[in-house]
Amino acid sequence: MNQINELFTNAQIDLSGLPEAEQMEMIPLEPAYKKVRYISAALVAVIMIFAVWVFAFFQPDLSPYGYIGAGLVTMLAAWMVYYNGLVFHYMGYAIREKDITYKSGWLWKSMTTIPFNRVQHCDLRQGILDRRFGLSKLTIYTAGGQSTDLMIPGLLPDTAEKLKAFILRSTEQSIEQE
Amino acid sequence: MDSSSNLYQPQRQSPKAVILILLKYIRIIVRQMWPILLIVLINPTSGKGIIITIIALGIAFISLIYSLVAYTRYYFFIQNNELCVRSGVFRKIVLNVPFDRIQSVDFKRNLVHQFLNVVSVQVDTAGSKGSELELDAIELERAEELREIVLAYKREKHVSNIDNADPIPPIPVVQEAPELILSLSPKDLIKIGISENHLRTAAIIFAFFLGLADDLDQLLGWDIYGQLENTTTAMSIFGLVATLLAIPLFIGISFSITLIRTVLKYYGLKFWREGKSFKVVSGLFTRNEKSIQKSKIQVIRWVTSPLKRIFGIYQMNIYQATNVDQNQDKSLVIPGCYQQQVDHTLDTIVPDFKDAVFTSHQMHPSIVRLMVFLFGFIPAVLFGLMAWYNEGMMQWLLTLVFPLAIWMGYLYQRKRRLKIHPDFLVSEGGIFGNSYKLIEIYKVQSVHIESSPMQRRRGLTSLHVFTAGGDISFPYLNATIARQARDYIMYRVEMEEKSWM
């Protein structure tokens, strides 16, 4: 098969000279956020395991397959907790002059980039757990719809506030230039 | 003057808002629980009825408390040319909308609003969901004041922009005569109706009857499934004949429904261009008129199916920047037009597209394996197990989904293309038909790249490019190409001086 390995065949600009988002230094999230992830995953896991075993317990003639199923659910829940904590190390964000990038995921990796001149607005949120651990979430909205909104969790409220101010300032500047 | 400075202080909505908030929750609850409420109304004295009534009263009480708390925690104010809202009962939510982003400030009054003499203020930012802001109940004077502040800011901004620009006065706009691009005749409508997707209508009818059967069973205890099962398991000549008759009847019904629906909806459709905007007028009973400003167009899509190809027609959709919720409402749909009209429209919206030379990228063939596994192998195994368990000869036929998936997966991969040009991005595809989706690169809002372990092993990623009116998604793209595309799009958007809408 004829696989083309160039983005353009009629490139008018030097593609290799473009700033590459891949080579950015990612800023990790606050270590306290790992605990938040563990706790919220553990809560879900405990409920799942509890529900499954209560169900198994009240089913007097449950076949061995039922118990195997319940065991599997337990293992799945435990793995979910482990995975939730693990992916913390793969989360991070990077800010360049004109855009912001957020990266996450260990097995399923993802990376979103939003240019500042497309930011609609930002907001800061604190969940109950976040408040307990002194963290904030920053969400950046574009006009691209819900799936493109970028949420950076696990920030110190101070950092989040600064980030938000920086983004809004950059957005305003880029719009004034237009 | 005294009252205008008020808006710069954090303040609550009108106390009347509590009533409106409460009504909102009650509406939501009733919509969610109407079947249960119906049971209570039919038979209020049964044991179940009493319990449900108690629960309902409890929920109503909690919603009342919740609305009160929500009201007291909700503050809005103006600060640094931004409209700010602080809210949240359990979580703290701070929302800032810069005046620059506000597209419109509209007032809405329903009967309750009129009775209470307040308005609901809707601030549209043409942004994503959650960015539009609604103040449930504000006194009219205050709302007008708010709007005036925003508008005054916009006017000022506009004036200063003009001052900075060239001293030459703007060229007076010559009002162009509206140009009729397309007008559908009854003959065209019938062609379109015939070539619509009948399978979809059939599925809707089918789902409707299934849903109806389910509801009747639950509410009145008519076991329609049981009846059906009895008739179908009795493998008599009668049953066979009935089935053979039912299939064409069913197809006929779906066919006529689509045809009638198409004619009613698109009767007398006219597609106009008026200067810098496009307009579609259509409908027999309700005349719908939709128009889109050229600058707001984000995505253009044109599609043909095997049936449509016989008549040589395309369906064309023009999507504009919109809130996600209203995506469907705000797109222009031209259900049928010829190649020449597609070309002409594209030529008016994106003049450079005609001569653009594209570099085309294919999807990696391993996507076929994934699709066959998900949509062929797994269903086939499940159907096989079912057939084996039920000893149903006919059910074995369902396992044919496996070869079907191979065939369709192959067609899909073969036709899927991502075409890139320095200014445009086109996604091509279609299993039996052809579909094309075009976006201008400078209108991109954000780029998302993701990869599964399986994709990474082959050096592949999925690329998603979002605009304010739709996206282009291309899974199983060469990772280097995807990254380069992302870097290029970012460069292009960040350097672009034209506004995206």
mmCIF file of C-alpha atoms in Angstrom, chain B residues 68-332:
data_model
loop_
_atom_site.group_PDB
_atom_site.id
_atom_site.type_symbol
_atom_site.label_atom_id
_atom_site.label_comp_id
_atom_site.label_asym_id
_atom_site.label_seq_id
_atom_site.Cartn_x
_atom_site.Cartn_y
_atom_site.Cartn_z
ATOM 1 C CA LEU B 68 -33.924 28.032 48.868
ATOM 2 C CA VAL B 69 -30.274 27.154 49.498
ATOM 3 C CA ALA B 70 -29.454 27.404 45.793
ATOM 4 C CA TYR B 71 -31.031 30.838 45.754
ATOM 5 C CA THR B 72 -29.102 32.123 48.750
ATOM 6 C CA ARG B 73 -25.837 30.805 47.363
ATOM 7 C CA TYR B 74 -26.294 32.373 43.933
ATOM 8 C CA TYR B 75 -24.604 35.732 43.374
ATOM 9 C CA PHE B 76 -23.966 37.687 40.229
ATOM 10 C CA PHE B 77 -22.032 40.854 39.593
ATOM 11 C CA ILE B 78 -19.906 42.754 37.116
ATOM 12 C CA GLN B 79 -16.186 42.975 37.588
ATOM 13 C CA ASN B 80 -13.385 44.027 35.216
ATOM 14 C CA ASN B 81 -15.670 43.934 32.210
ATOM 15 C CA GLU B 82 -16.730 40.415 33.035
ATOM 16 C CA LEU B 83 -20.043 39.062 34.143
ATOM 17 C CA CYS B 84 -19.374 36.872 37.159
ATOM 18 C CA VAL B 85 -21.581 34.301 38.831
ATOM 19 C CA ARG B 86 -20.855 32.537 42.104
ATOM 20 C CA SER B 87 -23.080 29.574 42.825
ATOM 21 C CA GLY B 88 -23.267 25.999 44.042
ATOM 22 C CA VAL B 89 -24.964 24.256 46.904
ATOM 23 C CA PHE B 90 -22.440 21.497 47.551
ATOM 24 C CA ARG B 91 -19.650 22.670 45.311
ATOM 25 C CA LYS B 92 -18.456 26.172 44.769
ATOM 26 C CA ILE B 93 -18.726 27.286 41.163
ATOM 27 C CA VAL B 94 -17.239 30.525 39.938
ATOM 28 C CA LEU B 95 -18.042 31.513 36.381
ATOM 29 C CA ASN B 96 -16.607 34.515 34.581
ATOM 30 C CA VAL B 97 -17.847 35.550 31.167
ATOM 31 C CA PRO B 98 -15.805 38.356 29.606
ATOM 32 C CA PHE B 99 -17.982 40.935 27.804
ATOM 33 C CA ASP B 100 -15.928 40.299 24.662
ATOM 34 C CA ARG B 101 -17.295 36.780 24.484
ATOM 35 C CA ILE B 102 -20.921 37.705 24.893
ATOM 36 C CA GLN B 103 -22.827 37.388 21.650
ATOM 37 C CA SER B 104 -26.229 38.437 22.839
ATOM 38 C CA VAL B 105 -28.192 39.223 25.968
ATOM 39 C CA ASP B 106 -31.778 38.079 25.544
ATOM 40 C CA PHE B 107 -34.740 38.286 27.854
ATOM 41 C CA LYS B 108 -37.301 35.559 28.111
ATOM 42 C CA ARG B 109 -40.611 35.762 29.901
ATOM 43 C CA ASN B 110 -43.005 32.902 30.251
ATOM 44 C CA LEU B 111 -46.358 33.178 32.008
ATOM 45 C CA VAL B 112 -44.868 32.875 35.470
ATOM 46 C CA HIS B 113 -42.281 35.524 34.675
ATOM 47 C CA GLN B 114 -44.992 37.871 33.478
ATOM 48 C CA PHE B 115 -47.062 37.245 36.563
ATOM 49 C CA LEU B 116 -44.107 37.956 38.846
ATOM 50 C CA ASN B 117 -42.919 40.843 36.692
ATOM 51 C CA VAL B 118 -39.387 39.523 36.275
ATOM 52 C CA VAL B 119 -37.376 38.304 33.300
ATOM 53 C CA SER B 120 -35.009 35.444 32.717
ATOM 54 C CA VAL B 121 -31.769 36.750 31.249
ATOM 55 C CA GLN B 122 -30.013 34.569 28.755
ATOM 56 C CA VAL B 123 -26.446 35.418 27.952
ATOM 57 C CA ASP B 124 -25.323 33.630 24.822
ATOM 58 C CA THR B 125 -21.622 33.286 24.227
ATOM 59 C CA ALA B 126 -21.817 31.014 21.188
ATOM 60 C CA GLY B 127 -19.544 28.847 23.195
ATOM 61 C CA SER B 128 -19.623 25.392 24.556
ATOM 62 C CA LYS B 129 -22.289 23.954 26.766
ATOM 63 C CA GLY B 130 -22.127 25.453 30.222
ATOM 64 C CA SER B 131 -20.776 28.711 28.935
ATOM 65 C CA GLU B 132 -24.168 30.135 28.251
ATOM 66 C CA LEU B 133 -25.475 31.764 31.322
ATOM 67 C CA GLU B 134 -29.021 32.044 32.518
ATOM 68 C CA LEU B 135 -30.194 34.200 35.354
ATOM 69 C CA ASP B 136 -33.563 32.765 36.326
ATOM 70 C CA ALA B 137 -35.315 35.852 37.602
ATOM 71 C CA ILE B 138 -34.145 39.443 37.575
ATOM 72 C CA GLU B 139 -36.265 42.566 37.863
ATOM 73 C CA LEU B 140 -36.810 44.031 34.439
ATOM 74 C CA GLU B 141 -35.064 47.357 35.177
ATOM 75 C CA ARG B 142 -31.999 45.620 36.524
ATOM 76 C CA ALA B 143 -31.862 43.262 33.549
ATOM 77 C CA GLU B 144 -32.067 46.201 31.173
ATOM 78 C CA GLU B 145 -29.301 47.925 33.056
ATOM 79 C CA LEU B 146 -27.151 44.842 32.757
ATOM 80 C CA ARG B 147 -27.763 44.616 29.041
ATOM 81 C CA GLU B 148 -27.011 48.291 28.605
ATOM 82 C CA ILE B 149 -23.640 47.929 30.364
ATOM 83 C CA VAL B 150 -22.658 45.049 28.102
ATOM 84 C CA LEU B 151 -23.869 46.781 24.952
ATOM 85 C CA ALA B 152 -22.203 50.063 25.898
ATOM 86 C CA TYR B 153 -18.939 48.217 26.352
ATOM 87 C CA LYS B 154 -19.337 46.584 22.939
ATOM 88 C CA ARG B 155 -20.140 49.906 21.235
ATOM 89 C CA GLU B 156 -17.136 51.572 22.795
ATOM 90 C CA LYS B 157 -14.924 48.717 21.729
ATOM 91 C CA HIS B 158 -16.273 48.884 18.221
ATOM 92 C CA VAL B 159 -15.703 52.629 17.952
ATOM 93 C CA SER B 160 -12.137 52.350 19.192
ATOM 94 C CA ASN B 161 -11.485 49.576 16.696
ATOM 95 C CA ILE B 162 -12.645 51.770 13.866
ATOM 96 C CA ASP B 163 -10.483 54.629 15.113
ATOM 97 C CA ASN B 164 -7.434 52.427 15.020
ATOM 98 C CA ALA B 165 -8.169 51.195 11.560
ATOM 99 C CA ASP B 166 -7.429 52.947 8.277
ATOM 100 C CA PRO B 167 -8.588 56.546 8.063
ATOM 101 C CA ILE B 168 -10.375 55.712 4.807
ATOM 102 C CA PRO B 169 -14.100 55.468 5.489
ATOM 103 C CA PRO B 170 -15.522 51.996 4.966
ATOM 104 C CA ILE B 171 -16.779 51.345 1.459
ATOM 105 C CA PRO B 172 -20.543 51.550 1.453
ATOM 106 C CA VAL B 173 -21.997 48.074 1.278
ATOM 107 C CA VAL B 174 -23.727 47.418 -1.981
ATOM 108 C CA GLN B 175 -26.892 45.474 -1.286
ATOM 109 C CA GLU B 176 -26.638 42.434 -3.505
ATOM 110 C CA ALA B 177 -29.767 40.993 -4.970
ATOM 111 C CA PRO B 178 -30.622 37.647 -3.387
ATOM 112 C CA GLU B 179 -29.466 34.751 -5.517
ATOM 113 C CA LEU B 180 -31.599 31.635 -5.666
ATOM 114 C CA ILE B 181 -29.213 28.698 -5.564
ATOM 115 C CA LEU B 182 -31.771 25.939 -5.468
ATOM 116 C CA SER B 183 -35.487 25.410 -5.498
ATOM 117 C CA LEU B 184 -36.952 21.936 -5.073
ATOM 118 C CA SER B 185 -39.788 20.924 -7.369
ATOM 119 C CA PRO B 186 -42.316 18.247 -6.342
ATOM 120 C CA LYS B 187 -40.444 15.865 -8.639
ATOM 121 C CA ASP B 188 -37.200 16.536 -6.782
ATOM 122 C CA LEU B 189 -38.978 15.983 -3.480
ATOM 123 C CA ILE B 190 -40.167 12.565 -4.564
ATOM 124 C CA LYS B 191 -36.667 11.624 -5.650
ATOM 125 C CA ILE B 192 -35.375 12.743 -2.265
ATOM 126 C CA GLY B 193 -38.138 10.921 -0.428
ATOM 127 C CA ILE B 194 -37.444 7.695 -2.290
ATOM 128 C CA SER B 195 -33.734 7.885 -1.607
ATOM 129 C CA GLU B 196 -33.973 8.733 2.098
ATOM 130 C CA ASN B 197 -32.770 6.231 4.622
ATOM 131 C CA HIS B 198 -35.718 3.867 4.986
ATOM 132 C CA LEU B 199 -33.880 1.559 7.336
ATOM 133 C CA ARG B 200 -33.781 4.371 9.850
ATOM 134 C CA THR B 201 -37.529 4.942 9.647
ATOM 135 C CA ALA B 202 -38.082 1.195 9.960
ATOM 136 C CA ALA B 203 -35.896 1.125 13.056
ATOM 137 C CA ILE B 204 -37.800 4.062 14.555
ATOM 138 C CA ILE B 205 -41.177 2.404 13.913
ATOM 139 C CA PHE B 206 -39.875 -0.846 15.331
ATOM 140 C CA ALA B 207 -38.483 0.862 18.424
ATOM 141 C CA PHE B 208 -41.741 2.746 18.862
ATOM 142 C CA PHE B 209 -43.786 -0.462 18.866
ATOM 143 C CA LEU B 210 -41.353 -2.208 21.179
ATOM 144 C CA GLY B 211 -41.540 0.735 23.569
ATOM 145 C CA LEU B 212 -45.318 0.771 23.351
ATOM 146 C CA ALA B 213 -45.497 -2.963 24.068
ATOM 147 C CA ASP B 214 -43.228 -2.472 27.055
ATOM 148 C CA ASP B 215 -45.307 0.382 28.456
ATOM 149 C CA LEU B 216 -48.584 -1.487 28.007
ATOM 150 C CA ASP B 217 -47.125 -4.519 29.743
ATOM 151 C CA GLN B 218 -45.940 -2.446 32.675
ATOM 152 C CA LEU B 219 -48.999 -0.281 33.065
ATOM 153 C CA LEU B 220 -51.846 -2.606 32.200
ATOM 154 C CA GLY B 221 -50.321 -6.043 32.194
ATOM 155 C CA TRP B 222 -50.889 -6.832 28.521
ATOM 156 C CA ASP B 223 -48.176 -9.289 27.722
ATOM 157 C CA ILE B 224 -47.603 -8.619 24.044
ATOM 158 C CA TYR B 225 -44.237 -10.373 23.977
ATOM 159 C CA GLY B 226 -45.768 -13.545 25.332
ATOM 160 C CA GLN B 227 -48.461 -13.458 22.658
ATOM 161 C CA LEU B 228 -45.903 -12.888 19.967
ATOM 162 C CA GLU B 229 -43.762 -15.703 21.244
ATOM 163 C CA ASN B 230 -46.703 -18.055 21.185
ATOM 164 C CA THR B 231 -47.513 -17.244 17.596
ATOM 165 C CA THR B 232 -43.934 -17.392 16.380
ATOM 166 C CA THR B 233 -42.984 -20.633 18.118
ATOM 167 C CA ALA B 234 -45.975 -22.386 16.638
ATOM 168 C CA MET B 235 -44.250 -22.983 13.343
ATOM 169 C CA SER B 236 -47.339 -23.284 11.243
ATOM 170 C CA ILE B 237 -47.908 -22.462 7.592
ATOM 171 C CA PHE B 238 -50.016 -19.584 8.847
ATOM 172 C CA GLY B 239 -47.114 -18.158 10.848
ATOM 173 C CA LEU B 240 -44.770 -18.411 7.888
ATOM 174 C CA VAL B 241 -47.209 -16.740 5.523
ATOM 175 C CA ALA B 242 -47.901 -14.021 8.067
ATOM 176 C CA THR B 243 -44.182 -13.305 8.369
ATOM 177 C CA LEU B 244 -43.709 -13.272 4.605
ATOM 178 C CA LEU B 245 -46.591 -10.822 4.264
ATOM 179 C CA ALA B 246 -45.510 -8.703 7.196
ATOM 180 C CA ILE B 247 -42.051 -7.936 5.820
ATOM 181 C CA PRO B 248 -43.138 -6.184 2.596
ATOM 182 C CA LEU B 249 -45.955 -4.487 4.494
ATOM 183 C CA PHE B 250 -43.484 -3.178 7.021
ATOM 184 C CA ILE B 251 -41.132 -1.975 4.284
ATOM 185 C CA GLY B 252 -44.056 -0.355 2.501
ATOM 186 C CA ILE B 253 -45.150 1.477 5.631
ATOM 187 C CA SER B 254 -41.663 2.777 6.388
ATOM 188 C CA PHE B 255 -41.281 3.806 2.770
ATOM 189 C CA SER B 256 -44.488 5.818 2.688
ATOM 190 C CA ILE B 257 -43.834 7.393 6.071
ATOM 191 C CA THR B 258 -40.421 8.644 4.944
ATOM 192 C CA LEU B 259 -41.859 9.872 1.687
ATOM 193 C CA ILE B 260 -44.691 11.782 3.363
ATOM 194 C CA ARG B 261 -42.382 13.162 6.027
ATOM 195 C CA THR B 262 -39.906 14.377 3.405
ATOM 196 C CA VAL B 263 -42.571 16.055 1.330
ATOM 197 C CA LEU B 264 -44.142 17.781 4.345
ATOM 198 C CA LYS B 265 -40.856 18.924 5.750
ATOM 199 C CA TYR B 266 -39.117 20.103 2.603
ATOM 200 C CA TYR B 267 -42.108 21.174 0.515
ATOM 201 C CA GLY B 268 -41.243 24.152 -1.660
ATOM 202 C CA LEU B 269 -37.697 24.340 -0.321
ATOM 203 C CA LYS B 270 -35.735 27.321 -1.525
ATOM 204 C CA PHE B 271 -32.067 27.880 -0.864
ATOM 205 C CA TRP B 272 -30.977 31.497 -1.155
ATOM 206 C CA ARG B 273 -27.840 33.490 -0.873
ATOM 207 C CA GLU B 274 -28.412 37.030 0.329
ATOM 208 C CA GLY B 275 -25.189 38.968 0.338
ATOM 209 C CA LYS B 276 -23.198 37.465 3.189
ATOM 210 C CA SER B 277 -25.707 34.960 4.421
ATOM 211 C CA PHE B 278 -27.502 31.824 3.315
ATOM 212 C CA LYS B 279 -31.153 31.109 3.832
ATOM 213 C CA VAL B 280 -33.326 28.013 3.578
ATOM 214 C CA VAL B 281 -37.119 28.261 3.559
ATOM 215 C CA SER B 282 -39.214 25.099 3.531
ATOM 216 C CA GLY B 283 -42.229 23.221 4.861
ATOM 217 C CA LEU B 284 -45.852 22.690 3.885
ATOM 218 C CA PHE B 285 -47.777 23.332 7.113
ATOM 219 C CA THR B 286 -45.167 25.136 9.140
ATOM 220 C CA ARG B 287 -42.935 27.314 7.058
ATOM 221 C CA ASN B 288 -39.446 27.166 8.512
ATOM 222 C CA GLU B 289 -36.932 29.813 7.752
ATOM 223 C CA LYS B 290 -33.319 29.405 8.755
ATOM 224 C CA SER B 291 -30.411 31.542 7.840
ATOM 225 C CA ILE B 292 -26.714 31.424 8.513
ATOM 226 C CA GLN B 293 -24.165 34.170 8.190
ATOM 227 C CA LYS B 294 -21.302 33.172 5.975
ATOM 228 C CA SER B 295 -18.700 34.045 8.593
ATOM 229 C CA LYS B 296 -20.370 31.744 11.116
ATOM 230 C CA ILE B 297 -20.141 28.635 8.942
ATOM 231 C CA GLN B 298 -17.821 26.083 10.484
ATOM 232 C CA VAL B 299 -18.424 22.760 8.796
ATOM 233 C CA ILE B 300 -19.840 21.771 5.421
ATOM 234 C CA ARG B 301 -20.855 18.208 4.822
ATOM 235 C CA TRP B 302 -22.229 16.570 1.704
ATOM 236 C CA VAL B 303 -23.322 12.989 1.499
ATOM 237 C CA THR B 304 -24.628 10.588 -1.087
ATOM 238 C CA SER B 305 -25.969 7.062 -0.690
ATOM 239 C CA PRO B 306 -26.340 4.293 -3.292
ATOM 240 C CA LEU B 307 -29.994 5.284 -3.780
ATOM 241 C CA LYS B 308 -29.163 8.959 -3.997
ATOM 242 C CA ARG B 309 -26.406 8.201 -6.492
ATOM 243 C CA ILE B 310 -28.959 6.762 -8.904
ATOM 244 C CA PHE B 311 -30.590 10.187 -9.045
ATOM 245 C CA GLY B 312 -27.246 11.953 -8.822
ATOM 246 C CA ILE B 313 -28.202 13.891 -5.699
ATOM 247 C CA TYR B 314 -26.376 14.840 -2.531
ATOM 248 C CA GLN B 315 -27.609 15.862 0.863
ATOM 249 C CA MET B 316 -25.807 18.934 2.106
ATOM 250 C CA ASN B 317 -25.519 20.219 5.677
ATOM 251 C CA ILE B 318 -24.047 23.548 6.616
ATOM 252 C CA TYR B 319 -23.176 23.817 10.284
ATOM 253 C CA GLN B 320 -22.579 27.063 12.074
ATOM 254 C CA ALA B 321 -20.998 28.005 15.351
ATOM 255 C CA THR B 322 -23.535 27.098 17.982
ATOM 256 C CA ASN B 323 -24.135 25.770 21.410
ATOM 257 C CA VAL B 324 -23.937 22.024 21.409
ATOM 258 C CA ASP B 325 -27.519 21.656 22.595
ATOM 259 C CA GLN B 326 -28.916 23.411 19.586
ATOM 260 C CA ASN B 327 -26.685 21.824 16.996
ATOM 261 C CA GLN B 328 -29.527 20.300 15.067
ATOM 262 C CA ASP B 329 -31.683 23.400 15.020
ATOM 263 C CA LYS B 330 -29.106 25.740 13.696
ATOM 264 C CA SER B 331 -27.694 23.788 10.785
ATOM 265 C CA LEU B 332 -28.949 24.355 7.285
#
